[in-house]
GROMACS .gro file of C-alpha atoms in nm:
model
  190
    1UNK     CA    1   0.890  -1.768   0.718
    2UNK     CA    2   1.186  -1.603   0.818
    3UNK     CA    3   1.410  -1.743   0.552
    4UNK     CA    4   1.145  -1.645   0.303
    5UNK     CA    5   1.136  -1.319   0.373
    6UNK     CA    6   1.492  -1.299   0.404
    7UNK     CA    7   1.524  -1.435   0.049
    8UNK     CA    8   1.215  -1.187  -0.038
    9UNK     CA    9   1.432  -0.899   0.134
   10UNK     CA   10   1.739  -0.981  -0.094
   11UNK     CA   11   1.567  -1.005  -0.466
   12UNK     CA   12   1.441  -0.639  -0.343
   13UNK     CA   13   1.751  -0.514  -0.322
   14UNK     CA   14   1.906  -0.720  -0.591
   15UNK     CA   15   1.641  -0.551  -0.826
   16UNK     CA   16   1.664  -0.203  -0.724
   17UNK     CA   17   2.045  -0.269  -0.762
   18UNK     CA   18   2.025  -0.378  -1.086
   19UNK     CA   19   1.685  -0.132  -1.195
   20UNK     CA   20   1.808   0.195  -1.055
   21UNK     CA   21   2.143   0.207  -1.259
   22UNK     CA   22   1.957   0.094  -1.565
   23UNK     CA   23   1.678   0.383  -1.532
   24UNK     CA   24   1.898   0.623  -1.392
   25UNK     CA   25   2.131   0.602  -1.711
   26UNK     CA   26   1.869   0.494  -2.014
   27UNK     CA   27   1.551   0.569  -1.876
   28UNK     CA   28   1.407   0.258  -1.996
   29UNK     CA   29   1.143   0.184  -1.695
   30UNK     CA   30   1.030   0.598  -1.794
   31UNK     CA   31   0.996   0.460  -2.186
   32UNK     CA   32   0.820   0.143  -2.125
   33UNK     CA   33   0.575   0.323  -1.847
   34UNK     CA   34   0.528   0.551  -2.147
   35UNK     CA   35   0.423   0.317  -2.380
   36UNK     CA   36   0.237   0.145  -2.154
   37UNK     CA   37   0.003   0.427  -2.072
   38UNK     CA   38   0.007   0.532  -2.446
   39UNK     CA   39  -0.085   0.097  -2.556
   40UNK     CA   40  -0.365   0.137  -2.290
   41UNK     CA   41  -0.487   0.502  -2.386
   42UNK     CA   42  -0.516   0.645  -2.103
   43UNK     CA   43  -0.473   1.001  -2.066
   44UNK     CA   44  -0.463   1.273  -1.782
   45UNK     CA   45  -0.776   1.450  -1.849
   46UNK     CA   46  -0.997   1.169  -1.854
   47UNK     CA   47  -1.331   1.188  -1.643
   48UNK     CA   48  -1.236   1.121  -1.252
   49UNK     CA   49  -1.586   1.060  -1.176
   50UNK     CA   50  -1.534   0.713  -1.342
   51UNK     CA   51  -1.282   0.559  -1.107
   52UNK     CA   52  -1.436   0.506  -0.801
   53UNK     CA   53  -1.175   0.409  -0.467
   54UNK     CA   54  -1.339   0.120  -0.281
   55UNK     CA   55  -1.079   0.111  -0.048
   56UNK     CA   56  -1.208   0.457   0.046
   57UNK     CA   57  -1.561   0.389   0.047
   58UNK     CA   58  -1.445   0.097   0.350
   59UNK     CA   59  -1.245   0.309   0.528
   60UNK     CA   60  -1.355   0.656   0.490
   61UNK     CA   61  -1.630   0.589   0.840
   62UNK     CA   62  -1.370   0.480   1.006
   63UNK     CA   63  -1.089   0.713   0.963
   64UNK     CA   64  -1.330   1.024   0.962
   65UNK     CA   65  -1.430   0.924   1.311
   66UNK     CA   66  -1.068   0.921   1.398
   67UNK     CA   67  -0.924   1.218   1.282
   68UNK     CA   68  -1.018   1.508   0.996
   69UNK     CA   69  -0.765   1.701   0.832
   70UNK     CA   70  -0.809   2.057   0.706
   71UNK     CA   71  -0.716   1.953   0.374
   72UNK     CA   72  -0.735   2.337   0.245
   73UNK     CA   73  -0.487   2.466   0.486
   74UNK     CA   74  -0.212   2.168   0.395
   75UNK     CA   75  -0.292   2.299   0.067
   76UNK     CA   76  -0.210   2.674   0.148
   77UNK     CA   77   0.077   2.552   0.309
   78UNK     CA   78   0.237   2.414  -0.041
   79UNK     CA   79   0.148   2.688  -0.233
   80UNK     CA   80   0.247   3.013   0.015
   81UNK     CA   81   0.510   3.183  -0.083
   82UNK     CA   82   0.557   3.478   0.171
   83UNK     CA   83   0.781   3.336   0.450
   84UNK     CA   84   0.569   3.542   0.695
   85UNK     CA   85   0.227   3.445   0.540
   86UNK     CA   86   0.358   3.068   0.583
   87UNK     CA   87   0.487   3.127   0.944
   88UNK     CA   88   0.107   3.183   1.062
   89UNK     CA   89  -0.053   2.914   0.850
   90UNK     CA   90   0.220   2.654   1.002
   91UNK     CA   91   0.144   2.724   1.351
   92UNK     CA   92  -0.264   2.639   1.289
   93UNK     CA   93  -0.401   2.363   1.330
   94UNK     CA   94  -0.487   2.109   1.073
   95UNK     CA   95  -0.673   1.927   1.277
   96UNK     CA   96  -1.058   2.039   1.214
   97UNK     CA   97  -1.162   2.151   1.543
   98UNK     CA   98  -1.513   2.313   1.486
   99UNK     CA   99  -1.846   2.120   1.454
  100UNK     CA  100  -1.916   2.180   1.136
  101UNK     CA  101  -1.791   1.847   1.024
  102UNK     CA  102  -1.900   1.515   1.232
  103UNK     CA  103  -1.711   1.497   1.550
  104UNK     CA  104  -1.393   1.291   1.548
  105UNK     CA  105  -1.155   1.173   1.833
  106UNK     CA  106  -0.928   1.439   1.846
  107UNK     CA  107  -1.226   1.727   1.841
  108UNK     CA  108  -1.184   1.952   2.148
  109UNK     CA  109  -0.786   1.822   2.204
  110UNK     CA  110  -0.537   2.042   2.352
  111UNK     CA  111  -0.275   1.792   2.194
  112UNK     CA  112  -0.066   2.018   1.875
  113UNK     CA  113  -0.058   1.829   1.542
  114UNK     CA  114   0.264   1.656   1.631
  115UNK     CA  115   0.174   1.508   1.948
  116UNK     CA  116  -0.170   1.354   1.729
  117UNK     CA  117   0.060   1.271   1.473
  118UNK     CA  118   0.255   1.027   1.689
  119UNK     CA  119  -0.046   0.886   1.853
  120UNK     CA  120  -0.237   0.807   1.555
  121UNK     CA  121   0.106   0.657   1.389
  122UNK     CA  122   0.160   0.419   1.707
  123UNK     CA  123  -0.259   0.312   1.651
  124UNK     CA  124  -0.196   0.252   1.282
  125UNK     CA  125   0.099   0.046   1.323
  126UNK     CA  126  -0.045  -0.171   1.580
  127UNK     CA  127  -0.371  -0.193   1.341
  128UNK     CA  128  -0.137  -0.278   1.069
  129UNK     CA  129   0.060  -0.551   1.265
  130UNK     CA  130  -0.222  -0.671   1.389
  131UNK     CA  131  -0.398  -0.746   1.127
  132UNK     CA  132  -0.098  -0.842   0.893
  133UNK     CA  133  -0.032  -1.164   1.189
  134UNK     CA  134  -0.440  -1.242   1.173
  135UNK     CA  135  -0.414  -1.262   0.807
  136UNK     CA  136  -0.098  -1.510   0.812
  137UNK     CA  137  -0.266  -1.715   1.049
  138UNK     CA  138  -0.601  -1.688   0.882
  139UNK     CA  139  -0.403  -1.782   0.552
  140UNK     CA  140  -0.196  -2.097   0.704
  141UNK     CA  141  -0.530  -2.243   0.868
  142UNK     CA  142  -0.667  -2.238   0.484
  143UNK     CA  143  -0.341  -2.391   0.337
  144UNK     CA  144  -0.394  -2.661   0.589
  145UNK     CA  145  -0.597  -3.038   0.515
  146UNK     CA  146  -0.735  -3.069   0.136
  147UNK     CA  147  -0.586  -2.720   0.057
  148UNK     CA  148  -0.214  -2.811   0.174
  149UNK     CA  149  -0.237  -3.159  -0.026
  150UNK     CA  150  -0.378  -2.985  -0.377
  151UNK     CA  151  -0.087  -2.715  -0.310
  152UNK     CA  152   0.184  -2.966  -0.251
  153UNK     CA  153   0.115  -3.154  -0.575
  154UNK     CA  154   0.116  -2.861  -0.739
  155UNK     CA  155   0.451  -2.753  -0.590
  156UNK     CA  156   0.619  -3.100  -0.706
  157UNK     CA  157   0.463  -3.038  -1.052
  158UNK     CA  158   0.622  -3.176  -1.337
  159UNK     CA  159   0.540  -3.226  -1.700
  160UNK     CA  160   0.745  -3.549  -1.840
  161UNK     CA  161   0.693  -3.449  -2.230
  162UNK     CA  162   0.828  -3.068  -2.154
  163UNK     CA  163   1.089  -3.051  -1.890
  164UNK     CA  164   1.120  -2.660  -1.817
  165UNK     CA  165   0.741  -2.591  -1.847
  166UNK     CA  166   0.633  -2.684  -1.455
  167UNK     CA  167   0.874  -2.379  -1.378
  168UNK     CA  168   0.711  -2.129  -1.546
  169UNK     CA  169   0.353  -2.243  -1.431
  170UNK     CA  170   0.510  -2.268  -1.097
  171UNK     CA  171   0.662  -1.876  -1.132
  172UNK     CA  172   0.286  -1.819  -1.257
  173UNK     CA  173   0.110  -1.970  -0.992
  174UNK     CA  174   0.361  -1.772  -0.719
  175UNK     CA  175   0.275  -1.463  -0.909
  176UNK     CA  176  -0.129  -1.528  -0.905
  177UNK     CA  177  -0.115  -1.575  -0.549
  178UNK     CA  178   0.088  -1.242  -0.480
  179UNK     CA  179  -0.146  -1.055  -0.711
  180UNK     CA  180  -0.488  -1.205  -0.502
  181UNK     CA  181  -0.275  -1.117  -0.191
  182UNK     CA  182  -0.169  -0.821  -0.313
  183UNK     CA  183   0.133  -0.849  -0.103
  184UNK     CA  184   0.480  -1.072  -0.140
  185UNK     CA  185   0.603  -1.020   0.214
  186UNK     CA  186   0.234  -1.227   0.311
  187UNK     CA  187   0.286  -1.497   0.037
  188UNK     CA  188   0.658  -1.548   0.128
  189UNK     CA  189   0.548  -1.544   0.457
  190UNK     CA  190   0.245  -1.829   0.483
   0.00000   0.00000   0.00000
């Protein structure tokens, strides 16, 4: 897994080598995002109300239980102007503190929005990690018995009539699998 990811690691940064010159002097990536969007039709006044965030919906209990920001202050923040104006609205809290709202874990805290900050980075990150090694070892029990013999056939694919063509169904099936995954570093890493 290791080596994987190493390997992973270095077509990263052999892409953003090669990428980042490209776009920075052409601006292709900017042109063919453009035409994507343009192919596509989408535009930047279309209705909101018709994308809806599942991801949200799942984690929106959860998280407001945790912590709730006061998204309007963070707000003034960006917009203030007056260095003395900003001065005051930096040393609030953004933290929601009154019961208005549901009550949430950092509710009557005397910790500043730093000190929260830190604690609810070092949760997330074990959340993260933790759940990142229960999915690899969710996803290696599955690619074990019937599963592991159907992939390794497939891996050792080859098409006698057409000799190149089992390496761009293999490149297709590695790409399917990152797309269901939604995530290289767990496919390189199973």
């Amino acid at each position: 897994a290791f080596a994987g990811g190493t390997v992973h690691d270095c077509f990263n940064i052999l892409t953003v080598l090669v990428l980042l010159p490209i776009e920075a002097t052409t601006g292709l990536l900017r042109h063919l995002a453009s035409a994507m969007v343009a192919a596509f039709g989408i535009t930047d006044d279309q209705d909101k109300g018709t994308k809806v965030d599942f991801l949200k919906v799942i984690t929106k209990p959860v998280t407001s239980r945790l912590v709730q920001v006061d998204k309007k202050l963070v707000t003034k923040v960006a917009q203030e102007s007056d260095p003395e104006k900003l001065e005051k609205l930096m040393k609030s809290s953004m933290i929601v503190n009154s019961q208005s709202k549901s009550s949430h874990m950092f509710m009557d805290t005397p910790m500043d929005d730093s000190t929260a900050g830190f604690l609810l980075l070092a949760i997330s990150l074990v959340l993260l990690s933790t759940c990142l090694i229960l999915l690899v070892k969710t996803l290696q029990s599955v690619f074990r018995g019937r599963a592991a013999l159907w992939m390794k056939s497939l891996l050792n694919l080859e098409f006698e009539s057409v000799p190149g063509l089992a390496d761009y169904v293999l490149i297709a099936f590695g790409a399917g699998i990152t797309i269901l995954m939604q995530s290289s570093s767990i496919t390189t890493s199973t």
